[in-house]
Coordinates of C-alpha atoms and ligand atoms in Angstrom, one line a residue:
M18 CA 216.8 184.3 27.1
R19 CA 215.1 182.8 30.1
V20 CA 211.5 183.9 29.8
L21 CA 208.8 183.6 32.5
I22 CA 205.3 183.8 31.1
L23 CA 202.7 184.8 33.7
G24 CA 199.2 183.7 32.5
G25 CA 200.6 181.0 30.2
D26 CA 197.3 179.2 29.9
G27 CA 195.4 182.1 28.1
Y28 CA 194.3 182.8 24.6
L29 CA 197.6 184.7 24.1
G30 CA 199.8 183.2 26.8
W31 CA 200.0 179.7 25.5
P32 CA 200.8 180.6 21.9
T33 CA 203.3 183.1 23.2
A34 CA 205.0 180.3 25.2
M35 CA 205.3 178.0 22.2
D36 CA 206.6 180.9 20.0
F37 CA 209.4 181.7 22.5
A38 CA 210.3 178.1 23.0
A39 CA 210.4 177.5 19.2
A40 CA 212.7 180.5 18.9
G41 CA 215.1 178.8 21.2
H42 CA 214.4 180.6 24.5
E43 CA 214.1 178.8 27.8
V44 CA 210.5 179.1 28.8
M45 CA 208.4 178.7 32.0
V46 CA 204.7 179.3 32.2
A47 CA 202.7 180.0 35.3
D48 CA 198.9 180.1 35.6
N49 CA 196.2 179.5 38.2
Y50 CA 193.5 178.6 35.7
M51 CA 191.3 181.6 36.6
R52 CA 190.0 181.9 33.1
R53 CA 189.1 178.2 32.8
N54 CA 187.3 178.4 36.2
I55 CA 185.3 181.5 35.2
A56 CA 184.5 180.0 31.8
E57 CA 183.1 177.0 33.6
A58 CA 181.2 179.0 36.2
T59 CA 179.6 181.3 33.5
D60 CA 179.0 178.5 30.9
S61 CA 181.5 180.1 28.5
D62 CA 183.7 177.2 27.5
A63 CA 185.9 177.7 24.5
L64 CA 184.9 176.2 21.1
I65 CA 187.8 173.7 21.1
G66 CA 188.8 172.2 24.4
A67 CA 192.4 172.7 25.4
P68 CA 194.2 170.1 27.6
C69 CA 195.6 171.2 30.8
L70 CA 199.0 173.1 30.7
S71 CA 201.2 170.1 31.6
E72 CA 199.5 168.0 28.9
R73 CA 199.9 170.8 26.3
A74 CA 203.6 171.2 27.2
A75 CA 204.1 167.4 26.8
I76 CA 202.4 167.4 23.4
F77 CA 204.4 170.5 22.3
E78 CA 207.7 168.8 23.4
A79 CA 206.8 165.6 21.5
V80 CA 205.8 167.4 18.2
G81 CA 207.9 170.6 18.4
G82 CA 210.9 169.3 20.2
K83 CA 211.1 172.1 22.8
P84 CA 210.4 171.9 26.5
I85 CA 208.2 174.3 28.4
K86 CA 208.2 174.2 32.2
V87 CA 204.8 174.6 33.8
R88 CA 203.7 175.9 37.3
I89 CA 200.1 175.9 38.3
S90 CA 200.1 178.5 41.0
D91 CA 198.3 181.7 42.1
L92 CA 200.5 184.7 41.2
S93 CA 198.4 187.0 43.4
D94 CA 200.1 185.3 46.3
P95 CA 203.4 187.2 46.8
E96 CA 205.3 184.1 48.1
V97 CA 204.5 182.2 44.9
M98 CA 205.6 185.1 42.6
F99 CA 208.8 185.8 44.6
G100 CA 209.7 182.1 44.6
L101 CA 209.3 181.8 40.8
V102 CA 211.4 184.9 40.0
R103 CA 214.0 184.0 42.6
E104 CA 214.3 180.5 41.3
M105 CA 214.2 181.2 37.6
Q106 CA 216.2 184.4 37.4
P107 CA 214.4 185.4 34.2
D108 CA 215.8 187.8 31.6
T109 CA 212.2 188.6 30.6
V110 CA 208.9 188.4 32.4
V111 CA 205.9 188.5 30.1
H112 CA 202.8 189.5 32.2
Y113 CA 199.5 188.3 30.9
A114 CA 198.1 187.1 34.2
E115 CA 195.0 189.2 34.4
Q116 CA 191.2 188.6 34.3
P117 CA 190.9 189.8 30.7
S118 CA 187.1 190.1 30.1
A119 CA 185.4 193.5 30.2
P120 CA 181.9 192.0 30.4
Y121 CA 182.9 189.8 33.3
S122 CA 184.3 192.7 35.2
M123 CA 180.9 194.5 34.8
R124 CA 178.8 191.6 35.9
G125 CA 178.4 192.7 39.6
F126 CA 180.3 193.5 42.8
R127 CA 181.9 190.0 43.3
E128 CA 183.2 189.9 39.7
A129 CA 184.4 193.5 39.7
R130 CA 186.3 192.9 43.0
E131 CA 187.8 189.6 41.8
T132 CA 189.1 191.4 38.6
F133 CA 190.4 194.4 40.6
Q134 CA 192.2 192.3 43.2
N135 CA 193.6 189.8 40.9
N136 CA 194.9 192.2 38.3
L137 CA 196.4 194.8 40.6
D138 CA 197.8 192.1 43.0
V139 CA 199.6 190.2 40.2
T140 CA 201.1 193.4 38.8
F141 CA 202.2 194.6 42.2
N142 CA 203.7 191.2 43.1
C143 CA 205.4 191.1 39.7
I144 CA 207.0 194.5 40.2
W145 CA 208.3 193.6 43.6
A146 CA 209.5 190.2 42.7
V147 CA 211.6 191.7 39.9
K148 CA 212.8 194.6 42.0
E149 CA 213.9 192.3 44.8
H150 CA 215.2 189.2 43.0
A151 CA 215.9 190.0 39.3
P152 CA 216.2 193.8 39.0
D153 CA 217.7 193.6 35.5
A154 CA 214.8 191.6 34.1
H155 CA 212.6 193.3 31.5
I156 CA 208.9 193.2 32.2
V157 CA 206.7 193.0 29.1
K158 CA 203.2 193.8 30.3
L159 CA 200.0 193.4 28.3
G160 CA 198.0 196.6 28.6
T161 CA 195.1 197.5 26.3
M162 CA 194.2 200.2 23.8
G163 CA 191.1 200.5 25.8
E164 CA 193.1 202.4 28.5
Y165 CA 192.9 205.5 26.3
G166 CA 189.2 205.2 25.5
T167 CA 188.0 207.1 22.4
P168 CA 189.2 210.7 22.8
D169 CA 188.5 213.3 20.2
I170 CA 192.1 213.9 19.4
D171 CA 194.9 211.6 18.0
I172 CA 196.1 208.9 20.4
E173 CA 199.8 208.9 20.9
E174 CA 202.0 205.9 21.9
G175 CA 201.7 206.2 25.6
W176 CA 203.0 209.7 26.2
I177 CA 202.0 213.2 25.3
E178 CA 203.8 216.5 25.4
I179 CA 201.6 219.2 26.9
E180 CA 202.2 223.0 26.8
H181 CA 200.6 224.8 29.6
K182 CA 200.9 228.6 30.3
G183 CA 204.1 228.8 28.2
R184 CA 205.8 225.7 29.7
K185 CA 206.1 222.2 28.4
D186 CA 206.4 218.7 29.9
T187 CA 205.8 215.1 28.8
F188 CA 203.1 213.0 30.6
L189 CA 201.4 209.6 30.3
Y190 CA 198.7 210.1 27.6
P191 CA 195.3 210.7 29.4
R192 CA 193.4 207.6 30.0
A193 CA 189.6 207.1 30.2
A194 CA 188.7 203.4 30.1
G195 CA 185.2 202.0 29.4
S196 CA 185.0 199.0 31.8
L197 CA 186.4 198.1 35.2
Y198 CA 188.7 195.5 33.5
H199 CA 190.2 198.2 31.2
T200 CA 190.5 200.5 34.3
T201 CA 192.6 197.9 36.1
K202 CA 195.1 198.2 33.2
V203 CA 195.2 202.0 33.5
L204 CA 196.0 201.5 37.2
D205 CA 198.7 198.9 36.2
T206 CA 200.3 201.5 33.9
D207 CA 200.4 204.1 36.7
L208 CA 201.9 201.5 39.2
L209 CA 204.6 200.5 36.7
W210 CA 205.5 204.1 35.9
F211 CA 205.9 204.8 39.7
Y212 CA 208.3 201.8 40.2
V213 CA 210.2 202.5 36.9
R214 CA 210.9 206.1 37.7
T215 CA 211.7 205.4 41.4
Y216 CA 213.7 202.2 41.1
G217 CA 214.9 202.1 37.5
L218 CA 213.0 199.0 36.4
R219 CA 212.9 198.2 32.7
V220 CA 209.3 197.9 31.4
T221 CA 207.5 197.7 28.1
D222 CA 203.7 198.2 28.3
L223 CA 201.8 197.0 25.2
M224 CA 198.6 198.8 24.5
Q225 CA 196.9 196.0 22.5
G226 CA 193.6 196.1 20.6
P227 CA 191.2 193.2 20.2
V228 CA 192.9 190.1 18.8
Y229 CA 191.5 187.6 16.3
G230 CA 192.8 184.3 15.0
I231 CA 193.3 180.7 15.8
S232 CA 196.3 179.7 13.8
T233 CA 200.1 180.1 14.7
D234 CA 203.0 178.1 13.3
E235 CA 203.2 176.0 16.5
A236 CA 199.4 175.8 17.2
D237 CA 199.1 174.2 13.8
L238 CA 201.4 171.4 14.6
D239 CA 198.6 169.5 16.5
P240 CA 195.0 170.4 17.1
R241 CA 195.4 169.9 20.9
L242 CA 197.9 172.9 20.9
C243 CA 195.1 175.3 19.7
P244 CA 194.6 178.5 21.6
N245 CA 191.5 178.9 23.7
F246 CA 189.1 180.1 21.0
H247 CA 186.1 181.8 22.7
Y248 CA 182.9 182.9 21.0
D249 CA 180.8 183.6 24.1
D250 CA 179.9 187.1 25.3
I251 CA 182.3 186.9 28.2
F252 CA 185.7 185.9 26.6
G253 CA 185.0 186.1 22.9
T254 CA 186.5 189.1 21.1
V255 CA 184.3 190.5 18.4
V256 CA 185.9 189.1 15.2
N257 CA 186.1 185.5 16.7
R258 CA 182.5 185.9 17.8
F259 CA 181.2 187.1 14.4
L260 CA 182.9 184.2 12.6
V261 CA 181.3 181.6 14.9
Q262 CA 177.9 183.4 14.5
A263 CA 178.3 183.2 10.7
V264 CA 178.8 179.4 10.9
A265 CA 176.0 179.0 13.5
G266 CA 173.5 180.9 11.3
V267 CA 173.0 183.6 14.0
P268 CA 172.8 187.1 12.7
L269 CA 176.0 189.0 13.6
T270 CA 175.5 190.9 16.8
V271 CA 176.5 194.5 16.0
Y272 CA 176.1 196.4 19.3
G273 CA 174.1 199.6 18.7
G274 CA 175.1 201.8 15.8
G275 CA 178.2 199.8 15.0
G276 CA 180.4 202.9 14.4
Q277 CA 182.6 201.8 17.4
T278 CA 186.2 201.8 16.0
R279 CA 189.1 199.8 17.5
G280 CA 192.6 198.8 16.4
Y281 CA 192.7 195.1 15.6
L282 CA 195.5 192.6 15.1
N283 CA 196.0 189.0 14.2
L284 CA 197.1 186.5 16.9
R285 CA 200.3 185.9 14.9
D286 CA 201.1 189.6 15.2
T287 CA 200.6 189.5 19.0
L288 CA 203.3 186.9 19.1
Q289 CA 205.6 188.9 16.8
C290 CA 205.1 192.1 18.9
V291 CA 205.7 190.4 22.2
R292 CA 208.9 188.7 21.0
L293 CA 210.1 191.9 19.3
A294 CA 209.6 193.8 22.6
A295 CA 211.4 191.1 24.5
E296 CA 214.3 190.8 22.1
H297 CA 214.8 194.6 22.1
P298 CA 214.3 195.4 25.8
A299 CA 213.5 198.7 27.4
G300 CA 216.5 200.4 29.1
P301 CA 216.8 200.7 32.9
G302 CA 214.5 203.4 34.2
E303 CA 212.4 203.3 30.9
L304 CA 208.7 202.7 30.7
R305 CA 208.3 202.1 27.0
I306 CA 204.8 202.0 25.6
F307 CA 203.8 200.7 22.2
N308 CA 200.3 200.7 20.6
Q309 CA 199.8 197.1 19.5
L310 CA 197.5 197.1 16.5
T311 CA 197.8 196.8 12.8
E312 CA 194.5 198.0 11.3
T313 CA 191.4 200.0 12.5
F314 CA 187.8 199.0 11.7
T315 CA 184.4 199.9 12.8
V316 CA 182.1 197.1 14.1
N317 CA 180.1 197.6 10.9
D318 CA 183.2 197.1 8.8
L319 CA 184.0 193.9 10.6
A320 CA 180.4 192.6 10.2
E321 CA 180.6 193.3 6.4
R322 CA 184.0 191.5 6.1
V323 CA 182.8 188.4 7.9
Q324 CA 179.6 188.5 5.8
Q325 CA 181.6 188.6 2.6
A326 CA 184.0 185.9 3.7
G327 CA 181.0 183.7 4.8
N328 CA 179.1 184.2 1.5
Q329 CA 182.2 183.2 -0.4
M330 CA 181.9 179.9 1.4
G331 CA 178.3 179.4 0.8
L332 CA 177.1 180.5 4.2
D333 CA 174.0 182.8 4.5
V334 CA 175.3 185.5 6.8
E335 CA 172.9 188.2 8.2
I336 CA 173.9 191.3 10.2
R337 CA 171.6 192.6 12.9
S338 CA 172.1 195.5 15.3
I339 CA 171.0 194.8 18.8
P340 CA 170.8 197.2 21.8
N341 CA 174.3 198.0 23.0
P342 CA 174.9 196.3 26.4
R343 CA 177.9 198.6 27.0
K344 CA 178.3 202.2 27.7
E345 CA 180.5 203.4 24.8
K346 CA 180.5 206.0 22.0
E347 CA 179.0 204.5 18.8
E348 CA 180.3 207.2 16.5
H349 CA 183.6 208.8 17.3
Y350 CA 187.0 210.0 16.1
Y351 CA 189.8 207.3 16.3
N352 CA 193.3 207.8 15.1
P353 CA 196.0 206.0 17.2
A354 CA 199.7 206.2 16.4
H355 CA 201.3 202.7 16.1
S356 CA 204.7 203.0 14.5
G357 CA 206.9 201.8 17.3
L358 CA 206.5 198.1 16.8
T359 CA 206.7 198.5 12.9
E360 CA 210.1 200.2 13.5
L361 CA 211.2 197.2 15.6
G362 CA 210.4 194.9 12.6
L363 CA 206.7 193.9 12.8
K364 CA 205.4 192.5 9.6
P365 CA 201.6 192.5 9.8
H366 CA 199.3 189.7 8.8
Y367 CA 196.2 191.8 7.7
M368 CA 192.6 190.7 7.9
S369 CA 192.2 189.4 4.4
E370 CA 189.4 187.2 3.0
T371 CA 191.9 184.3 3.0
V372 CA 192.6 184.7 6.7
L373 CA 188.9 184.9 7.6
G374 CA 188.1 182.0 5.2
A375 CA 190.7 179.8 6.9
M376 CA 189.2 180.6 10.3
L377 CA 185.7 179.8 9.0
E378 CA 186.9 176.4 7.8
R379 CA 188.3 175.6 11.2
I380 CA 185.1 176.7 12.9
I381 CA 183.0 174.6 10.5
E382 CA 185.0 171.6 11.5
N383 CA 183.8 172.2 15.1
R384 CA 180.4 173.5 14.3
D385 CA 178.7 170.7 16.3
R386 CA 180.3 172.1 19.5
I387 CA 178.8 175.6 19.1
V388 CA 176.2 176.4 21.9
S389 CA 174.0 179.2 20.7
D390 CA 173.0 180.2 24.2
R391 CA 176.5 181.6 24.8
I392 CA 176.3 184.1 22.0
M393 CA 173.9 186.9 23.0
P394 CA 175.2 189.4 25.6
R395 CA 174.3 188.4 29.1
V396 CA 176.0 191.4 30.9
R397 CA 174.8 195.0 30.7
W398 CA 176.8 198.0 31.9
S399 CA 173.7 199.5 33.4
Ligands
LIG704 N1 181.1 194.3 19.9 C1 180.0 194.2 19.1 N2 179.4 193.0 19.0 C2 179.8 191.9 19.7 C3 181.0 192.0 20.5 C4 181.6 193.2 20.6 O1 179.5 195.2 18.5 O2 179.2 190.8 19.6 C5 181.8 195.6 20.0 C6 182.0 196.1 21.4 O3 180.9 196.8 21.8 C7 183.3 197.0 21.2 C8 184.1 196.3 20.1 O4 183.1 195.4 19.5 O5 183.0 198.2 20.7 C9 185.2 195.4 20.6 O6 184.7 194.5 21.6 P1 185.5 193.2 22.0 O7 184.6 192.4 22.9 O8 186.2 192.6 20.9 O9 186.7 193.9 22.9 P2 186.9 194.4 24.4 O10 185.7 194.0 25.2 O11 187.2 195.9 24.3 O12 188.1 193.6 24.9 C10 189.0 192.8 24.1 C11 189.8 191.9 25.0 C12 190.5 192.7 26.0 C13 191.4 193.7 25.3 C14 190.6 194.6 24.4 C15 191.4 195.6 23.6 O13 188.8 191.0 25.6 O14 191.2 191.8 26.8 O15 192.1 194.5 26.2 O16 189.9 193.7 23.5 S1 190.5 197.1 23.3 O17 189.2 196.8 22.8 O18 191.3 197.9 22.4 O19 190.5 197.7 24.6

């Protein structure tokens, strides 16, 4: 397949590009370095520095033997997006090109507006570029489990049948996101659904939980191919943060009561899910939605697992609840369906002590680069 990856410099975008290329697909990545720029502006640089995209592509070609084409350009500009799709004629467009941080989107008006404009503009341009120039292409869009929020009923895979006054119909599952960032993904889903049902586009929307991990088959070929591993309060996801805190000797930052439950997955499983979705595309006029997670944990469960893995390696890991900077339920029901990707062939890599131990080893190798000031939350929801 010809695969165009929007947001190919990100924590998920770059490993995804290498995974598709290694599997023999023709890959082009596009990115405007928004995450790098925000990381620099907010003093949130990743633990291990990643070379620029063209350097990473050259390193990957040298050690992995597969080319990845690179475009540094702003996909919120319709001319750029249209030009890329017209020129490449992709079979699949993987869309990651969004500002992905919930805390950044809640920092203030400028950051909220930047998140809102970028995320919606890129999705809108992607839809129109495909509709005009490659209408058979399959869009694989990264959504988030956070679109659903934490309702007091089971979470279905995207859709729900509702019976009302004796009649039934199927609707998008109700959404109630907990940050402006997550809300932009709700709006993306609605936009995609409108264009799918009106123009017969083919779309898979992946509702993904927080991802953890640092290792993939291709990233392990050379340390310079490592994904952007963040531990700061802006871009770091909770498991990655806890592991760095364990190494830095900082008590694990459980926000509030720690009963917040989410569906987690290993970075390796993100790659599997996206490729499975791409290699088994949605049909014309179909908005297919998968819940992309493999296990659910409370924040307290995660802290205990990291503590255990750390203790096994001789680290003295403390857990400490701190006031929750976010507005979210700290005790709630959580039961999301997630069978769709398993039915397509997903083989999960679960969060074992071995997996956490291997991540800790990698972090210990880079412990001199940890900046403790990036760890405590700097953004409050109110
Ligand atoms: N949390 C802590 N302590 C920390 C960091 C986080 O207790 O030091 C808690 C949060 O309050 C939250 C949970 O851990 O309840 C998950 O937080 P997170 O920062 O790992 O995840 P989140 O901000 O929701 O966002 C991340 C990605 C985002 C993706 C989302 C999936 O950054 O791009 O969409 O995970 S989900 O959470 O299912 O919406």
